[in-house]
Coordinates of C-alpha atoms and ligand atoms in Angstrom, one line a residue:
X1 CA 0.1 0.0 -0.1
X2 CA 1.2 3.4 -0.6
X3 CA 0.4 5.2 2.6
X4 CA -1.3 4.7 6.2
X5 CA -4.1 6.1 5.6
X6 CA -5.7 4.4 2.8
X7 CA -7.7 1.6 4.5
X8 CA -8.5 0.1 8.0
X9 CA -6.0 -2.8 7.2
X10 CA -2.3 -2.1 8.1
X11 CA 0.4 -3.2 5.8
X12 CA 0.8 -6.5 7.3
X13 CA -2.8 -7.2 6.8
X14 CA -3.5 -6.1 10.8
X15 CA -5.3 -9.2 11.7
X16 CA -3.1 -11.8 10.1
X17 CA -4.9 -15.3 9.7
X18 CA -6.8 -14.6 13.1
X19 CA -3.5 -13.5 14.8
X20 CA -3.5 -10.6 16.9
X21 CA -0.4 -8.4 16.2
X22 CA 1.4 -5.9 18.6
X23 CA 2.4 -2.6 16.9
X24 CA 5.9 -1.9 18.2
X25 CA 8.6 0.7 17.7
X26 CA 12.0 1.8 18.9
X27 CA 12.0 4.8 21.0
X28 CA 15.4 6.4 20.1
X29 CA 15.9 7.8 16.7
X30 CA 18.6 6.1 14.9
X31 CA 19.1 4.3 11.5
X32 CA 16.0 3.6 9.5
X33 CA 13.8 5.3 11.9
X34 CA 15.8 8.5 12.1
X35 CA 15.3 8.8 8.4
X36 CA 11.4 8.2 8.9
X37 CA 11.4 10.7 11.6
X38 CA 10.1 13.9 9.8
X39 CA 11.3 16.1 12.9
X40 CA 14.8 14.9 12.8
X41 CA 15.1 13.6 9.3
X42 CA 17.8 15.7 7.1
X43 CA 17.9 13.3 4.1
X44 CA 21.0 13.5 2.1
X45 CA 22.2 16.5 4.0
X46 CA 23.6 14.1 7.1
X47 CA 27.1 14.5 7.4
X48 CA 29.6 11.6 7.3
X49 CA 30.0 11.6 11.1
X50 CA 26.3 11.9 11.7
X51 CA 25.9 8.8 9.6
X52 CA 28.5 7.0 11.5
X53 CA 27.1 7.8 15.0
X54 CA 23.4 7.2 13.9
X55 CA 23.6 4.0 12.1
X56 CA 23.0 5.6 8.9
X57 CA 25.7 4.3 6.7
X58 CA 24.5 2.6 3.8
X59 CA 21.1 3.7 4.4
X60 CA 21.7 6.8 2.0
X61 CA 23.7 7.0 -1.2
X62 CA 27.1 8.5 -0.5
X63 CA 26.5 11.9 -1.6
X64 CA 26.3 14.6 0.9
X65 CA 23.8 17.5 0.1
X66 CA 23.3 20.9 1.5
X67 CA 19.7 22.1 2.6
X68 CA 20.2 24.9 -0.1
X69 CA 20.9 22.2 -2.6
X70 CA 17.7 20.3 -1.4
X71 CA 15.6 23.1 -1.4
X72 CA 16.7 23.8 -4.9
X73 CA 16.0 20.4 -6.2
X74 CA 12.4 20.4 -4.2
X75 CA 11.6 23.8 -5.8
X76 CA 12.7 22.4 -9.3
X77 CA 10.3 19.3 -8.9
X78 CA 7.2 21.5 -7.2
X79 CA 7.4 23.7 -10.4
X80 CA 6.9 21.1 -12.9
X81 CA 3.6 20.2 -11.4
X82 CA 1.0 22.3 -13.5
X83 CA -1.7 21.2 -11.3
X84 CA -1.9 23.2 -7.8
X85 CA -3.4 20.3 -5.9
X86 CA -0.3 18.2 -7.1
X87 CA 1.9 21.0 -5.5
X88 CA -0.1 20.9 -2.4
X89 CA 0.2 17.0 -2.2
X90 CA 4.0 17.4 -2.9
X91 CA 4.4 20.0 -0.1
X92 CA 2.2 17.8 2.5
X93 CA 4.5 14.8 1.6
X94 CA 7.8 16.8 2.3
X95 CA 6.2 18.1 5.7
X96 CA 5.9 14.5 6.5
X97 CA 9.1 13.5 5.3
X98 CA 11.5 16.4 6.4
X99 CA 9.8 18.9 8.6
X100 CA 12.7 21.5 8.6
X101 CA 13.2 21.4 4.8
X102 CA 9.4 22.1 4.3
X103 CA 9.5 25.2 6.7
X104 CA 12.8 26.3 5.1
X105 CA 11.2 26.1 1.8
X106 CA 7.9 27.9 2.8
X107 CA 9.8 30.6 4.6
X108 CA 12.3 31.2 1.5
X109 CA 9.5 31.1 -1.0
X110 CA 6.5 32.5 0.9
X111 CA 4.8 34.4 -2.0
X112 CA 5.2 31.4 -4.5
X113 CA 4.1 28.7 -1.8
X114 CA 1.3 30.5 0.3
X115 CA -1.1 30.1 -2.5
X116 CA -0.5 26.3 -2.4
X117 CA -0.5 25.6 1.3
X118 CA -3.3 28.2 2.1
X119 CA -5.8 29.9 0.0
X120 CA -6.9 29.2 -2.6
X121 CA -5.4 25.7 -2.9
X122 CA -5.9 24.5 0.6
X123 CA -9.6 24.9 -0.4
X124 CA -9.9 22.6 -3.2
X125 CA -7.5 20.0 -0.9
X126 CA -10.3 20.4 1.7
X127 CA -13.0 19.6 -0.9
X128 CA -10.9 16.7 -2.0
X129 CA -9.5 15.7 1.6
X130 CA -11.0 12.1 1.6
X131 CA -9.4 11.3 -1.7
X132 CA -5.9 12.9 -1.3
X133 CA -5.9 11.8 2.7
X134 CA -2.5 10.0 3.5
X135 CA -1.7 10.5 7.2
X136 CA -3.3 12.2 9.9
X137 CA -1.9 15.5 10.5
X138 CA -4.2 16.6 13.3
X139 CA -6.4 15.5 16.2
X140 CA -10.0 14.1 15.2
X141 CA -12.6 14.7 17.8
X142 CA -15.9 13.3 17.0
X143 CA -19.2 12.8 18.7
X144 CA -18.4 9.3 19.3
X145 CA -15.7 10.5 21.7
X146 CA -18.1 12.4 24.2
X147 CA -17.2 11.6 27.5
X148 CA -13.5 10.7 26.8
X149 CA -12.4 13.8 24.8
X150 CA -9.4 14.3 27.5
X151 CA -8.1 10.8 26.6
X152 CA -8.3 11.4 23.2
X153 CA -6.2 14.6 23.4
X154 CA -3.6 12.5 25.6
X155 CA -3.2 10.3 22.4
X156 CA -1.6 13.1 20.4
X157 CA 2.1 12.4 20.4
X158 CA 3.2 16.0 21.5
X159 CA 2.8 17.5 25.2
X160 CA 4.1 20.8 25.1
X161 CA 1.5 22.3 23.0
X162 CA 1.3 26.3 22.9
X163 CA -1.7 26.8 20.2
X164 CA -4.5 24.6 18.9
X165 CA -6.4 25.9 15.9
X166 CA -9.7 24.1 15.9
X167 CA -12.5 23.8 13.6
X168 CA -15.9 22.0 13.1
X169 CA -15.9 22.5 9.2
X170 CA -19.3 24.1 8.8
X171 CA -17.9 27.0 6.8
X172 CA -14.8 26.5 5.0
X173 CA -13.5 29.7 3.2
X174 CA -16.6 30.6 1.3
X175 CA -16.9 26.5 0.2
X176 CA -19.6 26.0 3.0
X177 CA -19.8 22.8 5.0
X178 CA -16.9 20.4 4.1
X179 CA -17.4 18.6 7.5
X180 CA -14.5 16.6 8.8
X181 CA -12.6 17.6 5.6
X182 CA -12.1 21.0 6.9
X183 CA -9.3 19.6 8.7
X184 CA -6.9 21.3 5.7
X185 CA -7.7 24.5 7.3
X186 CA -6.3 24.0 10.9
X187 CA -3.3 22.3 9.3
X188 CA -2.6 25.0 6.9
X189 CA -3.1 27.9 9.4
X190 CA -0.7 25.9 12.0
X191 CA 1.9 25.7 9.3
X192 CA 1.8 29.4 8.9
X193 CA 2.2 29.9 12.5
X194 CA 5.5 28.1 12.3
X195 CA 6.6 29.5 9.0
X196 CA 5.4 33.0 9.2
X197 CA 5.4 33.6 12.9
X198 CA 8.1 31.2 14.2
X199 CA 6.0 29.0 16.8
X200 CA 7.7 25.7 16.9
X201 CA 5.8 23.0 14.9
X202 CA 5.8 20.6 17.4
X203 CA 3.9 23.3 19.8
X204 CA 1.0 23.4 17.2
X205 CA -2.1 21.1 17.1
X206 CA -4.5 21.2 14.6
X207 CA -8.0 20.0 15.7
X208 CA -11.1 19.2 13.7
X209 CA -14.3 18.2 15.6
X210 CA -16.5 16.2 13.9
X211 CA -20.2 16.6 14.7
X212 CA -21.6 15.3 11.3
X213 CA -22.0 17.3 8.3
X214 CA -25.1 18.5 6.1
X215 CA -23.3 18.4 2.7
X216 CA -25.2 15.7 0.9
X217 CA -22.4 15.3 -1.7
X218 CA -20.0 14.3 1.2
X219 CA -22.4 12.2 3.0
X220 CA -22.6 10.1 -0.4
X221 CA -18.9 10.2 -0.9
X222 CA -17.6 6.6 -0.3
X223 CA -14.2 8.4 0.5
X224 CA -15.5 10.8 3.0
X225 CA -13.5 10.6 6.1
X226 CA -16.1 12.1 8.6
X227 CA -19.1 10.7 10.6
X228 CA -21.9 10.1 7.9
X229 CA -24.6 11.8 9.8
X230 CA -26.1 15.2 9.9
X231 CA -24.8 17.9 12.0
X232 CA -25.6 17.6 15.8
X233 CA -27.1 21.0 17.0
X234 CA -28.2 22.7 20.2
X235 CA -27.3 20.8 23.6
X236 CA -25.4 17.7 21.9
X237 CA -23.2 20.0 20.2
X238 CA -22.6 22.3 23.1
X239 CA -22.0 19.7 25.4
X240 CA -19.3 18.3 23.1
X241 CA -17.6 21.7 22.7
X242 CA -17.8 22.4 26.5
X243 CA -16.3 19.0 27.1
X244 CA -13.2 20.1 24.7
X245 CA -12.7 23.4 26.1
X246 CA -12.4 21.8 29.7
X247 CA -10.2 19.0 28.4
X248 CA -7.8 21.4 26.7
X249 CA -7.2 23.5 29.7
X250 CA -6.7 20.4 31.9
X251 CA -4.2 18.9 29.6
X252 CA -2.2 21.8 28.5
X253 CA -2.8 24.5 31.1
X254 CA -4.5 28.0 31.6
X255 CA -2.3 29.6 29.0
X256 CA -2.8 27.3 25.8
X257 CA -4.1 29.6 23.1
X258 CA -7.0 28.2 21.2
X259 CA -8.1 29.8 17.7
X260 CA -11.6 29.0 16.3
X261 CA -11.5 28.8 12.6
X262 CA -14.2 28.5 10.0
X263 CA -17.0 27.5 12.2
X264 CA -20.6 29.0 10.9
X265 CA -21.5 32.1 12.2
X266 CA -24.5 30.7 14.3
X267 CA -21.8 28.9 16.7
X268 CA -18.9 31.3 16.1
X269 CA -20.2 34.3 18.1
X270 CA -21.6 32.3 20.7
X271 CA -18.3 30.2 21.1
X272 CA -16.1 33.4 21.0
X273 CA -18.6 35.0 23.9
X274 CA -18.8 31.8 26.0
X275 CA -15.1 31.2 26.4
X276 CA -13.4 34.6 25.7
X277 CA -13.4 35.3 29.7
X278 CA -12.5 31.7 30.8
X279 CA -9.9 31.1 27.8
X280 CA -7.1 32.4 25.9
X281 CA -9.4 32.2 22.8
X282 CA -9.8 34.3 19.6
X283 CA -12.0 33.8 16.4
X284 CA -9.7 34.3 13.4
X285 CA -12.5 34.9 11.0
X286 CA -13.9 37.7 13.2
X287 CA -11.2 39.1 15.2
X288 CA -7.9 38.1 13.0
X289 CA -9.6 39.4 9.8
X290 CA -10.8 42.7 11.5
X291 CA -7.3 43.5 12.6
X292 CA -6.1 42.8 9.1
X293 CA -8.2 45.0 7.6
X294 CA -8.1 47.8 10.0
X295 CA -4.4 47.8 9.2
X296 CA -5.0 48.1 5.5
X297 CA -7.6 51.0 6.0
X298 CA -4.9 52.8 8.2
X299 CA -2.5 52.4 5.4
X300 CA -4.7 53.3 2.9
X301 CA -5.6 56.8 4.7
X302 CA -2.1 57.6 3.7
X303 CA -2.9 57.6 -0.1
X304 CA -6.4 58.7 0.2
X305 CA -6.1 61.3 3.0
X306 CA -8.3 62.2 6.0
X307 CA -8.9 60.1 9.0
X308 CA -10.9 56.7 9.4
X309 CA -14.1 58.9 10.5
X310 CA -14.1 60.8 7.3
X311 CA -15.0 57.6 5.6
X312 CA -18.1 55.8 5.0
X313 CA -17.9 52.1 4.7
X314 CA -20.3 49.6 3.3
X315 CA -20.2 45.8 3.6
X316 CA -21.7 43.1 1.2
X317 CA -21.7 40.4 3.7
X318 CA -22.9 40.9 7.3
X319 CA -21.6 37.7 8.9
X320 CA -18.2 37.0 10.9
X321 CA -16.0 38.8 8.8
X322 CA -18.3 41.8 7.8
X323 CA -19.4 42.7 11.4
X324 CA -16.2 41.5 13.0
X325 CA -14.5 44.1 10.8
X326 CA -17.1 46.9 11.1
X327 CA -16.7 46.6 15.1
X328 CA -13.0 47.0 15.1
X329 CA -13.3 50.2 12.8
X330 CA -16.0 51.2 15.3
X331 CA -13.8 50.7 18.0
X332 CA -10.7 52.5 16.4
X333 CA -13.0 55.7 15.5
X334 CA -14.3 55.7 18.8
X335 CA -11.0 55.6 20.6
X336 CA -9.3 58.1 18.1
X337 CA -12.2 60.7 18.3
X338 CA -13.8 60.3 21.6
X339 CA -17.1 59.5 20.0
X340 CA -19.4 57.1 21.4
X341 CA -19.3 53.6 19.8
X342 CA -23.0 53.9 18.8
X343 CA -22.1 57.3 16.9
X344 CA -18.7 55.7 15.6
X345 CA -21.1 52.9 14.1
X346 CA -23.3 55.3 12.0
X347 CA -20.4 55.5 9.3
X348 CA -20.5 51.7 8.7
X349 CA -23.3 49.9 6.8
X350 CA -23.9 46.3 5.9
X351 CA -25.7 44.3 3.1
X352 CA -26.5 41.0 3.7
X353 CA -28.6 38.2 1.4
X354 CA -31.7 39.9 2.1
X355 CA -30.3 43.4 1.4
X356 CA -29.2 46.5 3.4
X357 CA -29.4 45.9 7.2
X358 CA -31.8 48.5 8.6
X359 CA -34.0 49.1 11.6
X360 CA -37.1 48.1 10.1
X361 CA -35.4 44.4 9.8
X362 CA -34.8 44.4 13.5
X363 CA -37.3 41.8 14.4
X364 CA -35.9 39.2 12.2
X365 CA -32.1 39.9 12.4
X366 CA -29.5 37.9 14.2
X367 CA -28.0 39.2 17.2
X368 CA -24.6 40.2 15.9
X369 CA -26.3 42.6 13.1
X370 CA -28.4 44.6 15.2
X371 CA -25.7 47.3 16.0
X372 CA -25.8 47.9 12.5
X373 CA -29.7 48.4 11.8
X374 CA -29.5 51.9 11.4
X375 CA -32.6 54.1 10.4
X376 CA -32.9 54.0 6.6
X377 CA -35.5 52.8 4.1
X378 CA -35.0 49.1 2.8
X379 CA -32.8 48.6 -0.1
X380 CA -32.7 45.2 -1.6
X381 CA -29.4 45.1 -3.8
X382 CA -25.9 46.2 -3.4
X383 CA -25.8 48.6 -6.7
X384 CA -28.7 50.7 -5.0
X385 CA -27.1 50.6 -1.7
X386 CA -23.8 51.8 -3.1
X387 CA -25.8 54.8 -5.1
X388 CA -27.6 55.6 -1.7
X389 CA -24.9 55.4 1.2
X390 CA -22.2 56.7 -1.3
X391 CA -19.3 54.8 0.5
X392 CA -15.8 55.5 0.1
X393 CA -14.7 52.2 1.0
X394 CA -16.5 48.9 -0.2
X395 CA -15.7 45.4 1.4
X396 CA -16.9 42.1 0.4
X397 CA -17.5 39.6 3.1
X398 CA -20.2 37.6 1.4
X399 CA -18.5 34.6 0.5
X400 CA -20.2 34.7 -3.0
X401 CA -18.3 35.4 -6.2
X402 CA -18.7 38.2 -9.0
X403 CA -21.0 40.4 -6.7
X404 CA -19.0 43.5 -7.5
X405 CA -20.2 44.0 -11.0
X406 CA -19.1 46.4 -13.3
X407 CA -21.9 48.6 -12.6
X408 CA -21.2 48.5 -8.9
X409 CA -17.3 49.2 -9.4
X410 CA -18.5 52.2 -11.8
X411 CA -20.8 53.6 -9.2
X412 CA -18.1 53.5 -6.4
X413 CA -15.7 55.3 -9.2
X414 CA -18.2 57.9 -9.9
X415 CA -18.6 58.9 -6.3
X416 CA -14.9 58.5 -5.1
X417 CA -11.6 59.7 -7.1
X418 CA -9.9 56.8 -5.5
X419 CA -12.4 54.1 -4.4
X420 CA -10.9 51.7 -2.0
X421 CA -12.4 48.0 -2.9
X422 CA -11.8 44.9 -0.7
X423 CA -12.8 41.7 -2.2
X424 CA -12.1 39.4 0.7
X425 CA -14.0 36.3 0.1
X426 CA -11.8 33.1 -0.4
X427 CA -10.8 30.9 -2.3
X428 CA -10.4 32.9 -5.6
X429 CA -13.6 31.3 -7.3
X430 CA -15.6 33.5 -4.4
X431 CA -13.9 36.7 -4.7
X432 CA -16.3 39.3 -5.0
X433 CA -14.2 40.8 -8.2
X434 CA -10.9 40.0 -9.5
X435 CA -8.1 42.3 -9.3
X436 CA -8.2 43.0 -13.3
X437 CA -11.9 43.9 -12.9
X438 CA -11.3 46.3 -10.2
X439 CA -8.5 48.3 -11.9
X440 CA -10.2 48.0 -15.3
X441 CA -13.9 49.0 -14.3
X442 CA -12.4 51.8 -12.1
X443 CA -10.0 53.0 -15.0
X444 CA -6.9 52.3 -12.9
X445 CA -8.3 54.4 -10.0
X446 CA -9.4 51.6 -7.3
X447 CA -7.0 51.0 -4.5
X448 CA -7.7 47.1 -4.1
X449 CA -7.0 44.2 -1.9
X450 CA -8.5 40.6 -2.1
X451 CA -8.3 37.5 0.4
X452 CA -6.9 35.1 -2.2
X453 CA -4.1 36.6 -4.0
X454 CA -4.1 37.9 -7.5
X455 CA -1.1 38.7 -10.0
X456 CA -0.2 42.4 -10.8
X457 CA -2.5 43.8 -13.6
X458 CA -1.3 46.3 -16.4
X459 CA -3.8 48.7 -17.0
X460 CA -3.2 51.3 -19.8
X461 CA 0.6 50.9 -19.4
X462 CA 0.6 51.1 -15.6
X463 CA 1.2 48.1 -13.6
X464 CA -1.0 47.9 -10.5
X465 CA -0.1 45.6 -7.7
X466 CA -3.0 44.1 -5.7
X467 CA -2.6 43.7 -1.8
X468 CA -3.4 40.6 -0.2
X469 CA -6.2 41.4 2.7
X470 CA -5.8 37.9 4.6
X471 CA -5.8 37.3 8.2
X472 CA -2.6 35.4 7.6
X473 CA -0.6 38.7 8.1
X474 CA -2.2 38.9 11.7
X475 CA -2.8 35.4 13.3
X476 CA 0.8 34.1 13.4
X477 CA 2.3 37.4 14.7
X478 CA -0.7 37.9 17.2
X479 CA -0.2 34.4 18.2
X480 CA 3.6 34.5 18.8
X481 CA 3.0 37.7 20.8
X482 CA 0.4 36.1 23.3
X483 CA 2.7 33.1 23.6
X484 CA 5.8 35.0 24.4
X485 CA 4.4 37.2 27.0
X486 CA 2.3 34.4 28.6
X487 CA -1.1 36.3 27.8
X488 CA -3.9 35.0 30.1
X489 CA -6.7 36.7 27.7
X490 CA -7.1 38.3 24.3
X491 CA -8.8 41.8 24.6
X492 CA -9.9 44.1 21.6
X493 CA -7.0 46.5 22.4
X494 CA -4.4 43.8 21.2
X495 CA -6.1 43.5 18.1
X496 CA -6.0 47.0 17.6
X497 CA -2.1 46.9 18.6
X498 CA -1.5 44.2 15.9
X499 CA -3.2 46.4 13.3
X500 CA -0.8 49.4 14.0
X501 CA 2.1 47.1 14.2
X502 CA 1.6 45.6 10.6
X503 CA 0.5 48.9 9.4
X504 CA 4.0 50.3 10.6
X505 CA 5.8 47.6 8.5
X506 CA 4.8 49.5 5.2
X507 CA 7.7 51.5 3.6
X508 CA 7.5 54.6 1.5
X509 CA 8.2 52.3 -1.6
X510 CA 5.5 50.5 -0.9
X511 CA 3.2 53.5 -0.8
X512 CA 4.7 54.9 -3.8
X513 CA 3.2 51.5 -5.6
X514 CA 0.0 51.9 -4.1
X515 CA 0.2 49.0 -1.8
X516 CA -1.6 48.9 1.5
X517 CA -0.1 45.8 3.0
X518 CA 3.7 45.0 3.2
X519 CA 5.0 42.3 0.9
X520 CA 4.7 38.8 2.2
X521 CA 8.2 38.1 1.7
X522 CA 9.0 40.0 4.5
X523 CA 6.5 38.4 6.9
X524 CA 9.0 37.0 9.4
X525 CA 10.0 40.6 10.3
X526 CA 6.5 41.8 10.2
X527 CA 5.0 39.0 12.6
X528 CA 8.0 40.0 15.0
X529 CA 6.8 43.5 14.9
X530 CA 3.3 42.6 15.2
X531 CA 4.1 40.1 18.2
X532 CA 6.1 43.1 20.1
X533 CA 3.3 45.4 19.6
X534 CA 0.6 42.7 20.9
X535 CA 3.0 41.9 23.8
X536 CA 3.6 45.6 24.6
X537 CA -0.4 45.9 24.9
X538 CA -0.6 42.9 27.0
X539 CA 2.0 44.3 29.4
X540 CA 0.1 47.5 29.8
X541 CA -3.1 45.9 30.1
X542 CA -1.7 43.6 32.9
X543 CA -2.6 40.6 30.9
X544 CA 0.8 39.4 30.3
X545 CA 2.3 36.8 32.8
X546 CA 6.0 36.5 31.8
X547 CA 7.9 38.7 33.9
X548 CA 9.9 40.8 34.1
X549 CA 8.9 42.3 30.7
X550 CA 11.9 41.9 28.1
X551 CA 13.2 45.5 27.4
X552 CA 13.3 45.0 23.9
X553 CA 10.2 43.4 22.6
X554 CA 10.9 43.2 18.9
X555 CA 14.5 41.5 19.8
X556 CA 12.7 39.3 22.3
X557 CA 10.2 38.2 19.6
X558 CA 12.8 37.4 17.2
X559 CA 14.8 35.2 19.7
X560 CA 11.5 33.2 20.3
X561 CA 11.3 32.4 16.7
X562 CA 11.6 28.6 15.5
X563 CA 14.3 28.3 12.7
X564 CA 14.1 25.6 10.2
X565 CA 18.0 25.4 9.7
X566 CA 19.1 21.7 10.2
X567 CA 20.9 21.1 13.7
X568 CA 24.2 19.2 14.1
X569 CA 23.6 15.8 15.7
X570 CA 25.9 14.9 18.3
Ligands
NDP601 N1 -9.8 37.6 3.7 C1 -9.7 36.9 4.7 O1 -8.8 37.0 5.7 C2 -11.2 36.4 5.3 C3 -12.0 36.0 4.4 N2 -13.2 35.5 4.7 C4 -14.2 35.2 3.8 O2 -15.3 36.0 4.0 C5 -16.2 35.2 3.5 C6 -17.3 35.3 4.5 O3 -17.1 34.7 5.7 P1 -18.0 34.9 7.1 O4 -18.2 36.4 7.2 O5 -17.4 34.1 8.1 O6 -19.2 34.0 6.6 P2 -20.7 34.4 7.4 O7 -21.6 33.2 6.8 O8 -20.6 34.5 8.6 O9 -21.3 35.5 6.5 C7 -21.5 35.7 5.3 C8 -22.4 37.0 5.1 O10 -22.7 37.3 3.5 C9 -24.0 37.2 3.4 N3 -24.4 36.9 2.1 C10 -24.4 35.7 1.5 N4 -24.8 35.8 0.2 C11 -25.0 36.8 0.0 C12 -25.2 37.3 -1.3 N5 -25.7 36.8 -2.4 N6 -25.5 38.8 -1.1 C13 -25.3 39.6 -0.2 N7 -24.9 38.9 0.9 C14 -24.7 37.7 1.0 C15 -24.6 36.5 4.4 O11 -26.0 37.0 4.4 P3 -26.9 36.4 5.6 O12 -26.5 36.7 6.8 O13 -28.4 37.0 5.1 O14 -27.0 34.8 5.6 C16 -23.8 36.8 5.5 O15 -24.3 37.9 6.3 C17 -15.7 33.6 3.1 O16 -15.6 33.5 1.9 C18 -14.5 33.8 4.0 O17 -13.7 33.0 3.3 C19 -13.2 35.3 5.9 C20 -12.5 35.4 7.0 C21 -11.4 35.9 6.8
PYR602 C1 -8.9 33.3 5.5 C2 -9.8 32.9 6.5 O1 -9.8 32.6 7.5 C3 -11.2 32.3 5.5 O2 -11.2 32.7 4.4 O3 -12.0 32.0 6.5
MG603 MG1 -11.1 31.5 8.1

């Protein structure tokens, strides 16, 4: 068999002729086991001395390769695959074979490889996760584990976990309910924690909570890897999540960071509200996204002029991302101008699937939309809303592609000299418009950013470089900041600090190119600054437990970062 994940019979047949077999292994990594251990394996880079000392002689061909040469070779192979999913599979294989080489590659080629291990390709990987499943890369906790979640956590091979990314798979990017196959998201996010934020890979734990799926296609897919039942709701769901949250704290202590990811909004807001005062938790879709978008807006002000409170914001999509961003903008306006949060919210409008969120709809609105239900006549579509509200900033968080039509972008351009357009929905297929559409329809006047990456666009001989407004800029540095100062709780001011930390990393050269997010190629430096900014605020608020406070927090954050350079073995 080609891998360990393709059946429930092991390579030796598991039960051989009715005889029970004990799986056993050696505990010290040397020889064949060392080559099979992704954390310690260096492949052809083991030196003569290491080969002698660790019983590797003869197990490898005679050549000794540097890590740089290995990197060059893997990039050469990856670039030969034309299909992005093949590259994704090759990267996962590398991660499982040689972890340090995987991270070295990801760090050194971040702009090329991010679209493979993250959005958009990770979306396709989740859709096909059952078929491409090779080895488990995270922990699966299902309804069947109710009553023994702590035991399941204890099955994980690592003890010193610092960060968990957990999903229940119900809102995977803009692709909807992918059930247990959503595991690709925590795995991808945690790869970025290590590559972009420098958190040790062994301190990262991806978890998927499987409460079933309502995705009929998956339920009828013979290769689906999750529970084949409809989603548990209400008490049954809440009890499993409660047991999980308690077990995590029992097993890993008070300061374990839990990042909620890609839950549907009917659970996301309530989970965050329930656990924000008892655990170190944050919801990346609500809070991480808000922080990255606020940072982009602060940077855009340098190009647009004025202050945040001079602008009018219109969102397409009033869910986790939309209301999360809206609330952080209002908070920042309120802090900077001294206006009440209610007044600050008045410059922000949201459209959902039923039209503009207005007070006449109050009776039927979900609780997280209520603060945005301003006095206004109902408006049923986006184009009318743009014409009526006259926003200077248009932000797409609907999860539905192609909603920023030519008419919408033209309307934005007739109202604004430089319309700011953010098409945040992922993956690329769900983007509200493409970079090319934004620049062409605005006749080269839009400032544009999107959730998934787009290539630069040439319009009338000028090259436009779109920004990537993705929470990947924030959560790795944000998490590092929390971990390195021993933060006990997440406070909204820490999100504001992260926004400012990110905005501070844009250079005049970037602004000259119209860029509102710094290049991902500098992300380790950016993350160190975000981490320092977050930790600084945590110390100020009395939320940091690592004492005394390091003097130079940027240097301290850099010193905490994992390096993928091969160590020398004794
Ligand atoms: N760039 C980034 O970093 C991030 C991007 N995202 C992306 O944002 C998207 C939304 O995520 P999230 O907010 O969590 O999802 P939610 O499900 O919480 O919210 C989606 C919102 O969009 C509205 N909507 C759906 N269809 C339409 C439509 N045709 N017209 C107008 N509104 C519509 C929904 O309306 P209703 O309430 O009426 O159902 C809802 O308010 C996803 O694609 C996700 O990938 C999310 C987080 C980070
Ligand atoms: C980026 C992200 O978190 C999302 O699209 O859900
Ligand atoms: Mg997400």
